[in-house]
Coordinates of N, CA and C in Angstrom, one line a residue:
M1 N 1.1 -1.1 -0.1 CA 0.0 0.3 0.0 C 0.9 1.3 0.2
G2 N 1.7 1.6 0.8 CA 2.8 2.2 0.6 C 4.2 1.9 0.7
H3 N 4.8 2.7 -0.5 CA 6.0 2.0 -0.9 C 7.4 3.0 -0.7
G4 N 7.2 4.2 -0.1 CA 8.2 5.6 -0.3 C 8.1 6.0 -1.2
G5 N 9.6 6.7 -1.4 CA 9.8 7.9 -2.9 C 8.5 8.8 -3.3
N6 N 9.2 9.5 -4.2 CA 7.9 10.6 -4.1 C 6.9 10.3 -4.9
V7 N 5.7 11.0 -5.4 CA 4.9 10.3 -6.4 C 4.7 9.6 -7.8
I8 N 6.1 9.8 -7.9 CA 6.2 9.1 -9.2 C 6.3 7.4 -9.1
D9 N 7.5 7.5 -8.4 CA 7.6 5.9 -8.2 C 6.6 5.6 -7.4
E10 N 6.0 5.7 -6.3 CA 5.2 5.5 -5.1 C 4.3 4.6 -6.8
L11 N 3.4 5.5 -6.8 CA 2.2 5.5 -8.6 C 2.9 4.3 -9.1
T12 N 3.9 4.3 -10.1 CA 4.6 3.6 -10.4 C 4.6 2.2 -10.2
T13 N 5.1 2.0 -9.1 CA 5.0 0.6 -7.9 C 4.0 -0.1 -7.6
D14 N 2.7 0.9 -7.6 CA 1.5 0.6 -7.7 C 1.2 -0.3 -8.7
H15 N 1.6 0.4 -10.2 CA 1.4 -0.2 -11.2 C 1.9 -1.2 -11.6
R16 N 2.7 -1.9 -11.0 CA 3.8 -3.0 -11.0 C 2.9 -4.2 -10.2
E17 N 2.4 -3.6 -9.6 CA 1.7 -4.7 -8.4 C 0.3 -5.4 -9.0
V18 N -0.1 -4.4 -9.8 CA -1.5 -4.5 -9.8 C -1.2 -5.6 -11.9
E19 N -0.1 -4.8 -12.2 CA 0.1 -6.1 -13.5 C 0.2 -7.5 -12.6
E20 N 0.8 -7.4 -11.9 CA 1.6 -8.7 -11.2 C -0.2 -9.4 -10.9
L21 N -0.9 -8.7 -10.9 CA -2.4 -9.6 -10.1 C -2.5 -10.0 -11.2
F22 N -2.4 -9.8 -12.6 CA -3.0 -9.5 -13.8 C -2.5 -10.6 -13.6
G23 N -1.2 -11.3 -13.8 CA -0.8 -12.1 -14.3 C -1.1 -13.0 -13.5
R24 N -1.3 -12.9 -12.3 CA -2.0 -14.1 -11.6 C -3.5 -14.8 -12.0
I25 N -4.1 -13.7 -12.6 CA -5.1 -13.6 -12.7 C -5.5 -14.7 -14.2
D26 N -4.6 -14.0 -15.0 CA -3.8 -15.1 -16.7 C -3.6 -16.4 -16.3
A27 N -2.9 -16.6 -15.3 CA -2.5 -17.7 -15.2 C -3.3 -19.1 -14.6
L28 N -4.2 -18.8 -14.5 CA -5.2 -19.7 -13.9 C -6.0 -20.1 -15.0
P29 N -7.1 -21.3 -14.7 CA -8.2 -21.6 -15.4 C -9.2 -21.0 -15.1
K30 N -10.2 -21.0 -16.2 CA -11.0 -19.7 -16.7 C -11.7 -20.8 -15.2
G31 N -13.1 -19.9 -14.7 CA -13.8 -20.8 -14.1 C -13.6 -21.0 -12.7
D32 N -11.4 -20.8 -12.0 CA -10.9 -21.4 -10.5 C -11.1 -20.2 -9.9
G33 N -12.0 -20.1 -8.8 CA -12.3 -19.5 -8.5 C -11.2 -18.7 -7.3
E34 N -10.4 -18.8 -7.5 CA -8.7 -17.5 -7.6 C -9.2 -16.7 -8.2
R35 N -9.9 -16.4 -8.6 CA -9.3 -15.9 -9.9 C -10.0 -14.4 -9.4
K36 N -10.9 -14.9 -8.4 CA -12.3 -13.8 -7.8 C -11.4 -13.3 -7.6
H37 N -10.6 -14.1 -6.1 CA -9.9 -13.6 -5.1 C -8.8 -12.9 -5.4
Y38 N -7.8 -13.3 -6.4 CA -6.7 -11.5 -7.2 C -8.0 -10.6 -7.6
A39 N -8.7 -11.2 -8.1 CA -9.7 -9.3 -8.7 C -10.3 -8.5 -7.9
D40 N -10.7 -9.6 -6.4 CA -10.7 -8.6 -4.9 C -9.9 -7.9 -5.1
E41 N -8.3 -8.5 -5.0 CA -7.0 -7.5 -4.7 C -7.2 -6.6 -5.5
V42 N -7.2 -7.1 -6.7 CA -7.1 -6.2 -8.1 C -7.7 -4.8 -7.3
T43 N -9.5 -5.4 -7.4 CA -10.9 -3.9 -7.3 C -9.6 -3.1 -5.8
I44 N -9.2 -3.5 -4.5 CA -8.9 -2.6 -3.9 C -7.2 -2.1 -4.2
E45 N -6.6 -2.7 -4.2 CA -5.4 -1.5 -4.9 C -5.9 -0.8 -6.0
L46 N -6.4 -0.8 -7.0 CA -7.0 0.0 -7.9 C -8.0 1.2 -7.2
V47 N -8.4 0.8 -6.3 CA -9.4 1.9 -5.9 C -8.6 2.8 -5.1
R48 N -7.8 1.9 -4.2 CA -6.8 2.8 -3.1 C -6.5 3.8 -4.1
H49 N -5.3 3.6 -5.5 CA -4.3 3.8 -5.9 C -5.6 5.3 -7.1
S50 N -6.4 4.9 -7.6 CA -7.3 6.0 -8.0 C -7.8 7.4 -7.3
V51 N -8.1 6.4 -5.7 CA -8.4 7.5 -4.8 C -7.7 8.4 -4.7
A52 N -6.2 8.2 -4.8 CA -4.9 9.0 -3.8 C -4.9 9.5 -5.6
E53 N -5.0 9.3 -6.2 CA -4.5 10.4 -7.6 C -6.0 10.9 -7.8
E54 N -6.7 10.9 -7.0 CA -7.4 12.0 -7.8 C -7.6 13.2 -6.6
E55 N -7.2 12.6 -5.5 CA -6.9 13.5 -4.1 C -6.0 14.8 -4.6
Y56 N -5.0 13.9 -4.8 CA -4.0 14.7 -5.2 C -2.6 14.7 -6.0
L57 N -2.9 13.5 -7.2 CA -1.8 13.9 -8.4 C -2.7 15.0 -9.3
Y58 N -4.1 14.8 -9.4 CA -4.4 15.4 -10.3 C -5.0 16.9 -10.4
P59 N -4.4 17.4 -9.1 CA -5.0 18.7 -8.5 C -3.6 19.1 -8.6
A60 N -2.4 18.7 -8.5 CA -1.2 18.9 -9.0 C -0.7 18.9 -10.1
V61 N -1.2 18.0 -10.8 CA -0.9 17.8 -12.2 C -1.7 19.3 -12.8
R62 N -3.1 19.6 -12.7 CA -3.5 21.1 -12.7 C -3.1 22.2 -12.9
K63 N -2.3 22.4 -11.5 CA -1.4 23.2 -11.3 C -0.5 23.9 -11.1
Y64 N 0.3 22.4 -11.9 CA 1.4 22.6 -12.2 C 2.2 22.6 -13.7
V65 N 1.3 21.4 -14.6 CA 1.6 20.9 -15.9 C 0.9 22.3 -16.7
P66 N 1.7 22.0 -17.5 CA 1.2 23.4 -19.0 C -0.2 22.3 -18.9
G67 N -1.5 22.8 -19.7 CA -2.6 22.2 -20.2 C -3.0 21.0 -19.5
G68 N -2.6 21.0 -18.1 CA -3.1 19.9 -17.0 C -4.4 19.8 -16.6
D69 N -5.2 20.9 -17.4 CA -7.0 20.8 -16.7 C -7.3 19.4 -18.0
S70 N -6.6 19.5 -19.1 CA -7.5 18.8 -19.8 C -6.8 17.4 -20.0
I71 N -6.1 16.7 -19.6 CA -4.9 15.8 -18.8 C -5.5 15.2 -17.4
A72 N -5.2 15.7 -16.4 CA -6.7 15.7 -15.5 C -7.9 15.3 -16.1
D73 N -9.4 16.0 -16.6 CA -10.1 15.6 -17.2 C -10.4 14.3 -17.5
K74 N -8.9 13.8 -19.1 CA -9.0 12.6 -19.5 C -8.8 11.5 -18.7
E75 N -7.8 11.6 -17.4 CA -7.5 10.6 -16.9 C -8.7 10.5 -16.1
L76 N -9.3 11.6 -15.5 CA -10.9 11.3 -14.1 C -11.8 10.0 -15.0
E77 N -11.7 10.9 -16.4 CA -12.9 10.1 -17.5 C -12.0 8.1 -17.2
D78 N -11.4 8.1 -17.7 CA -10.5 6.7 -17.3 C -10.9 6.1 -15.5
H79 N -10.4 7.1 -15.4 CA -11.2 6.0 -14.2 C -12.5 6.0 -13.5
A80 N -13.0 7.0 -14.3 CA -15.0 6.4 -14.3 C -15.1 5.1 -14.8
K81 N -14.3 5.2 -16.0 CA -14.9 3.9 -17.4 C -13.9 2.1 -15.9
A82 N -13.3 2.3 -15.9 CA -12.9 1.3 -14.2 C -13.1 1.1 -13.6
E83 N -14.0 2.4 -13.1 CA -14.7 1.8 -11.9 C -15.7 1.4 -12.1
R84 N -16.3 1.6 -14.3 CA -17.6 1.1 -13.8 C -17.5 -0.5 -13.9
I85 N -16.4 -0.8 -15.0 CA -16.0 -2.0 -15.0 C -16.0 -3.2 -13.7
L86 N -14.8 -2.3 -12.7 CA -15.0 -2.8 -11.3 C -16.2 -3.1 -10.9
K87 N -17.3 -2.4 -10.8 CA -18.5 -2.4 -9.7 C -19.0 -3.9 -10.5
D88 N -19.2 -4.1 -12.0 CA -20.1 -5.1 -12.7 C -18.7 -6.4 -12.2
L89 N -17.2 -6.4 -12.3 CA -16.9 -7.3 -12.1 C -17.1 -7.8 -10.4
E90 N -17.3 -7.0 -10.0 CA -18.1 -7.2 -8.2 C -19.5 -8.3 -7.6
R91 N -19.1 -8.3 -8.9 CA -20.9 -8.7 -8.9 C -21.0 -9.6 -9.8
S92 N -19.3 -10.4 -10.1 CA -19.6 -11.7 -11.1 C -19.0 -12.5 -10.3
E93 N -19.2 -14.0 -10.5 CA -17.9 -14.9 -10.1 C -17.2 -15.6 -11.9
P94 N -16.2 -15.8 -11.0 CA -15.6 -16.6 -12.3 C -16.3 -17.6 -12.9
G95 N -17.2 -18.4 -12.6 CA -18.2 -19.3 -13.5 C -18.6 -18.5 -14.5
D96 N -19.1 -17.0 -14.5 CA -20.0 -16.5 -14.7 C -18.7 -16.1 -16.2
A97 N -20.1 -16.0 -18.0 CA -19.4 -16.0 -18.8 C -19.2 -14.3 -18.8
D98 N -19.9 -13.4 -17.5 CA -19.0 -12.0 -17.5 C -18.1 -11.7 -17.2
F99 N -17.1 -12.6 -16.2 CA -16.5 -12.2 -15.7 C -15.1 -12.0 -16.0
D100 N -15.0 -13.0 -16.9 CA -13.9 -13.0 -17.9 C -13.9 -12.1 -19.2
R101 N -15.2 -11.6 -19.9 CA -15.4 -10.6 -20.3 C -14.4 -9.8 -19.7
L102 N -15.0 -9.1 -18.6 CA -14.9 -7.8 -17.3 C -14.1 -7.3 -17.1
M103 N -13.1 -9.0 -16.9 CA -11.6 -8.7 -16.5 C -10.6 -8.5 -17.8
S104 N -10.5 -9.0 -19.1 CA -10.1 -8.6 -20.6 C -10.1 -7.2 -20.2
Q105 N -11.3 -6.4 -20.1 CA -11.5 -5.2 -20.4 C -11.3 -4.2 -19.1
L106 N -11.4 -4.4 -18.1 CA -10.9 -3.8 -17.1 C -8.8 -4.3 -17.4
M107 N -8.5 -4.9 -18.1 CA -6.6 -5.4 -17.7 C -6.8 -4.2 -19.5
D108 N -7.7 -4.7 -20.2 CA -7.1 -3.6 -21.3 C -7.3 -1.5 -21.4
E109 N -8.2 -1.4 -20.1 CA -8.2 -0.3 -19.7 C -6.9 0.1 -18.3
I110 N -7.1 -0.8 -17.5 CA -6.0 -0.2 -17.1 C -4.6 -0.8 -17.2
R111 N -3.9 -0.4 -18.9 CA -2.7 -1.1 -19.0 C -2.3 0.0 -20.1
A112 N -3.9 0.8 -21.2 CA -4.4 1.5 -21.6 C -3.5 3.1 -20.7
H113 N -4.4 3.4 -19.4 CA -4.3 4.3 -18.2 C -2.9 4.3 -18.0
V114 N -2.3 3.2 -17.7 CA -0.5 3.2 -17.0 C 0.0 3.6 -17.7
A115 N -0.1 3.1 -19.1 CA 1.4 3.6 -20.6 C 1.0 4.8 -20.7
D116 N -0.2 5.7 -20.9 CA -0.4 6.9 -20.7 C 0.3 7.6 -19.6
E117 N 0.2 7.5 -18.2 CA 0.7 8.0 -17.0 C 2.3 7.9 -17.6
E118 N 2.1 7.5 -17.3 CA 4.0 7.1 -17.5 C 4.4 7.3 -18.4
Q119 N 3.8 7.2 -19.8 CA 5.7 7.6 -20.9 C 4.7 9.2 -21.0
N120 N 3.6 9.9 -20.1 CA 3.1 11.2 -20.6 C 3.1 12.6 -19.2
L121 N 2.0 11.7 -18.4 CA 1.9 12.4 -17.6 C 2.9 12.6 -16.7
F122 N 3.4 11.7 -16.1 CA 4.3 11.2 -15.0 C 5.9 12.4 -15.9
P123 N 6.2 12.4 -16.8 CA 7.2 13.1 -17.1 C 7.6 14.3 -17.2
A124 N 5.3 15.0 -17.3 CA 5.3 16.0 -17.3 C 5.3 16.9 -16.3
L125 N 5.3 15.7 -15.2 CA 5.2 16.8 -14.2 C 6.3 16.6 -13.8
R126 N 7.4 15.3 -13.5 CA 8.4 15.9 -13.6 C 9.1 17.1 -14.0
A127 N 8.4 17.4 -15.9 CA 9.7 18.5 -15.7 C 8.9 19.6 -14.9
S128 N 7.3 19.6 -14.7 CA 7.2 21.1 -14.7 C 7.2 21.5 -13.0
T129 N 7.4 20.4 -11.9 CA 7.7 20.7 -10.7 C 9.7 20.5 -10.4
T130 N 9.0 20.3 -9.3 CA 10.3 20.3 -8.2 C 10.5 18.9 -7.3
P131 N 11.8 18.6 -6.9 CA 11.9 16.5 -6.5 C 11.1 17.2 -5.2
D132 N 11.7 19.0 -4.4 CA 9.9 17.9 -2.9 C 9.3 18.4 -3.0
I133 N 8.6 19.4 -4.2 CA 7.0 19.0 -4.3 C 6.9 17.2 -4.7
L134 N 7.3 16.5 -5.7 CA 7.6 15.6 -6.3 C 7.3 14.2 -4.5
D135 N 8.1 15.0 -4.0 CA 8.1 14.0 -2.0 C 7.0 14.4 -1.9
E136 N 6.7 15.2 -1.3 CA 5.5 15.7 -0.9 C 4.5 15.5 -1.2
L137 N 4.4 15.2 -2.6 CA 3.7 14.4 -3.2 C 2.9 13.0 -3.2
G138 N 3.8 12.4 -3.4 CA 4.0 10.8 -2.9 C 4.0 10.6 -1.1
E139 N 4.3 11.5 0.0 CA 3.9 11.0 1.1 C 2.2 11.6 1.7
K140 N 1.8 12.7 0.4 CA 0.0 12.6 0.7 C -0.7 11.3 0.5
V141 N -0.2 10.9 -1.2 CA -0.8 9.8 -1.9 C -0.7 8.3 -1.0
R142 N 0.4 8.4 -0.1 CA 0.7 6.8 0.8 C -0.1 7.2 1.6
R143 N -0.4 8.1 2.4 CA -1.4 9.0 3.1 C -3.0 8.2 2.9
A144 N -3.6 8.7 1.8 CA -4.4 8.5 1.2 C -5.2 7.3 1.1
K145 N -3.9 7.3 0.3 CA -4.4 5.0 0.0 C -4.2 4.6 2.0
K146 N -4.2 4.7 2.8 CA -4.6 3.7 4.1 C -6.0 4.8 4.4
S147 N -6.9 5.1 4.1 CA -7.8 5.8 4.5 C -8.8 5.6 3.3
A148 N -8.4 5.2 2.4 CA -9.1 5.5 1.0 C -10.3 4.2 0.8
P149 N -11.6 4.1 0.2 CA -12.4 3.2 -0.1 C -11.5 1.7 -1.0
T150 N -11.9 0.7 -0.5 CA -11.2 -0.4 -1.1 C -12.8 -1.0 -1.2
R151 N -13.6 -0.7 -2.3 CA -14.7 -1.3 -2.9 C -14.2 0.4 -4.2
P152 N -14.8 -0.5 -5.3 CA -15.3 1.2 -6.4 C -17.0 1.4 -5.8
H153 N -16.8 3.2 -6.3 CA -18.4 3.7 -5.7 C -18.1 4.6 -6.7
P154 N -18.8 4.3 -8.4 CA -19.2 5.0 -9.3 C -19.4 6.5 -9.5
S155 N -20.3 6.4 -8.4 CA -21.0 8.0 -8.0 C -20.7 8.8 -6.9
A156 N -19.6 8.4 -5.9 CA -18.6 9.6 -5.1 C -17.9 10.4 -6.4
P157 N -18.3 11.8 -5.5 CA -17.5 12.4 -6.6 C -15.8 11.8 -6.5
D158 N -14.5 12.4 -8.1 CA -13.8 12.4 -7.9 C -12.5 13.3 -8.1
T159 N -13.1 14.6 -7.8 CA -12.2 15.6 -7.5 C -12.8 16.5 -6.3
P160 N -11.8 17.4 -5.7 CA -11.9 18.0 -4.1 C -12.9 18.7 -4.5
P161 N -14.0 19.1 -3.2 CA -13.6 18.8 -1.6 C -14.3 17.8 -1.8
G162 N -15.0 17.4 -2.8 CA -16.0 16.2 -2.1 C -15.1 15.1 -1.5
N163 N -14.4 14.6 -3.0 CA -13.9 13.2 -2.9 C -13.6 13.5 -1.7
K164 N -12.3 14.6 -0.9 CA -11.7 14.4 0.2 C -12.2 14.3 1.7
L165 N -13.7 14.9 1.1 CA -14.9 14.9 2.5 C -15.6 12.9 2.2
L166 N -15.9 12.7 1.4 CA -16.7 11.2 1.7 C -15.7 10.1 1.6
G167 N -15.0 10.0 1.0 CA -13.8 9.4 0.9 C -13.4 8.3 1.9
P168 N -12.6 9.0 3.1 CA -12.2 8.3 4.4 C -13.6 7.8 4.6
A169 N -14.7 8.3 5.1 CA -15.8 7.8 5.4 C -16.2 6.4 4.8
A170 N -16.5 7.4 3.2 CA -17.1 5.0 2.5 C -15.2 4.0 2.3
G171 N -14.3 4.3 3.1 CA -13.0 3.7 3.3 C -13.2 3.3 5.0
M172 N -13.6 3.8 5.6 CA -13.6 3.0 6.8 C -15.1 2.1 6.5
V173 N -15.8 2.2 6.1 CA -17.3 1.3 6.4 C -16.6 -0.2 4.9
D174 N -15.7 0.0 4.3 CA -15.4 -0.8 3.0 C -14.6 -1.8 3.8
R175 N -13.6 -0.5 4.5 CA -12.8 -1.9 5.6 C -13.3 -2.9 6.2
M176 N -14.5 -2.1 7.1 CA -15.3 -2.9 8.1 C -16.0 -3.6 7.3
R177 N -16.4 -3.9 5.8 CA -17.0 -5.6 5.3 C -16.2 -5.8 5.0
D178 N -15.0 -5.7 4.7 CA -13.9 -6.0 4.1 C -12.9 -7.2 5.3
A179 N -13.4 -6.5 6.6 CA -13.1 -7.4 7.9 C -14.1 -8.9 8.2
L180 N -15.7 -8.3 8.0 CA -16.1 -9.4 8.0 C -16.8 -9.7 7.6
S181 N -16.6 -9.8 5.8 CA -16.2 -10.9 4.6 C -15.0 -11.1 4.5
G182 N -13.9 -11.4 4.8 CA -12.5 -11.9 4.5 C -12.1 -11.5 3.0
R183 N -13.0 -10.5 3.0 CA -12.2 -9.7 1.3 C -10.8 -9.4 1.6
G184 N -10.1 -9.3 0.9 CA -8.8 -9.1 0.5 C -7.6 -9.2 2.3
R185 N -8.2 -10.9 2.3 CA -7.4 -11.2 3.0 C -6.5 -12.6 1.9
S186 N -5.4 -12.1 1.9 CA -4.1 -12.6 0.9 C -3.5 -14.1 2.5

């Protein structure tokens, strides 16, 4: 959940962890119940990651990166698509016909989003800010992930101040649900 380093290092490490989980899902035969376990892990990681980006990364992109408003808006659109897929995936089981289709859609969406961030957004942010700002953002992102929701909430606000007010409350409820159900335990 928290890796250390500046915001770019933190989020890039998250990207690699999600890709590793995608690999575990792909390695299992279709219909295997463990695929749901890994899908839940992917969901938890992606929701935490997205919430932290929405709270701190994208406002920084708007502030520091030339053309940042349009970049942040596009990233938020990507998050909204992925969150709708995650919500549908949450309701499906590995034996369902939709599970594999949704997982494939999610993997395609996330891989495209990651490539865009790593090839375009991160270099632009690095060029437009100082190392101190990137370090400070890294710390804020790590704190945000600790209190972030673990389940998709597609109708929740994805920009400040609404997301900063409602996110921790939703996160607390999600973590209580996870504890009661055993979801997310490795």
